[in-house]
Amino acid sequence: VNVSASPIFSTSGALVGAVLVLRDLTESEEMQRRLLERDEDLRKSLLRLEESVRDTVRTMAKLVEVRDPYTAGHQRRVAELAKAIAEKLELGKETVDAVFMASLTHDIGKIKIPSEILSKPGKLTDIEYMIIKTHPEVGAEILGAVRLPWPLDRIVHQHHERLNGSGYPRGLCGDSIMVEARVLAVADVVEA
């Protein structure tokens, strides 16, 4: 119960009475308890949703692993290295997460590359190399079809761009390349 009291004075200033108000708080406290429970339920649902999104990205990464055994370990190792670089650069949790998830899927566009080219033991011909160079655009197209909390499509699209403009597919240079894509590019080259 919430209690409030107010004195009543006569015009001469003498205390002549009081108003006492008692308010039952049972319903209010019950409402507050239910709101707290709902808040906790929403928090748990959000965590489950976030984990489902991460699982979806991991599943997409595994699609490429099935076709190209080299890519399996490569994408995971690139992801771990890129994450470590992003953390060392203190890029913030959201950016580190984006770098990690993009790294896990950076070669997903290779799903469209013929397996004969992916597993070719010798040097690639110019035409085969041109086909390989399509994988960032294909990857961006695949990832762009899914609503994700990170811009994975843009990061994957730019992961073969180089600061001096010599990369592909668009020949971007300098600050026009996302920092996430720059981190991924370094990790990809080091791991390869």
mmCIF file of C-alpha atoms in Angstrom, residues 39 66 128 148:
data_model
loop_
_atom_site.group_PDB
_atom_site.id
_atom_site.type_symbol
_atom_site.label_atom_id
_atom_site.label_comp_id
_atom_site.label_asym_id
_atom_site.label_seq_id
_atom_site.Cartn_x
_atom_site.Cartn_y
_atom_site.Cartn_z
ATOM 1 C CA ASP A 39 11.707 -7.857 -21.067
ATOM 2 C CA VAL A 66 31.667 -29.129 -49.435
ATOM 3 C CA GLU A 128 40.208 -19.494 -65.777
ATOM 4 C CA LEU A 148 21.935 -9.633 -41.910
#
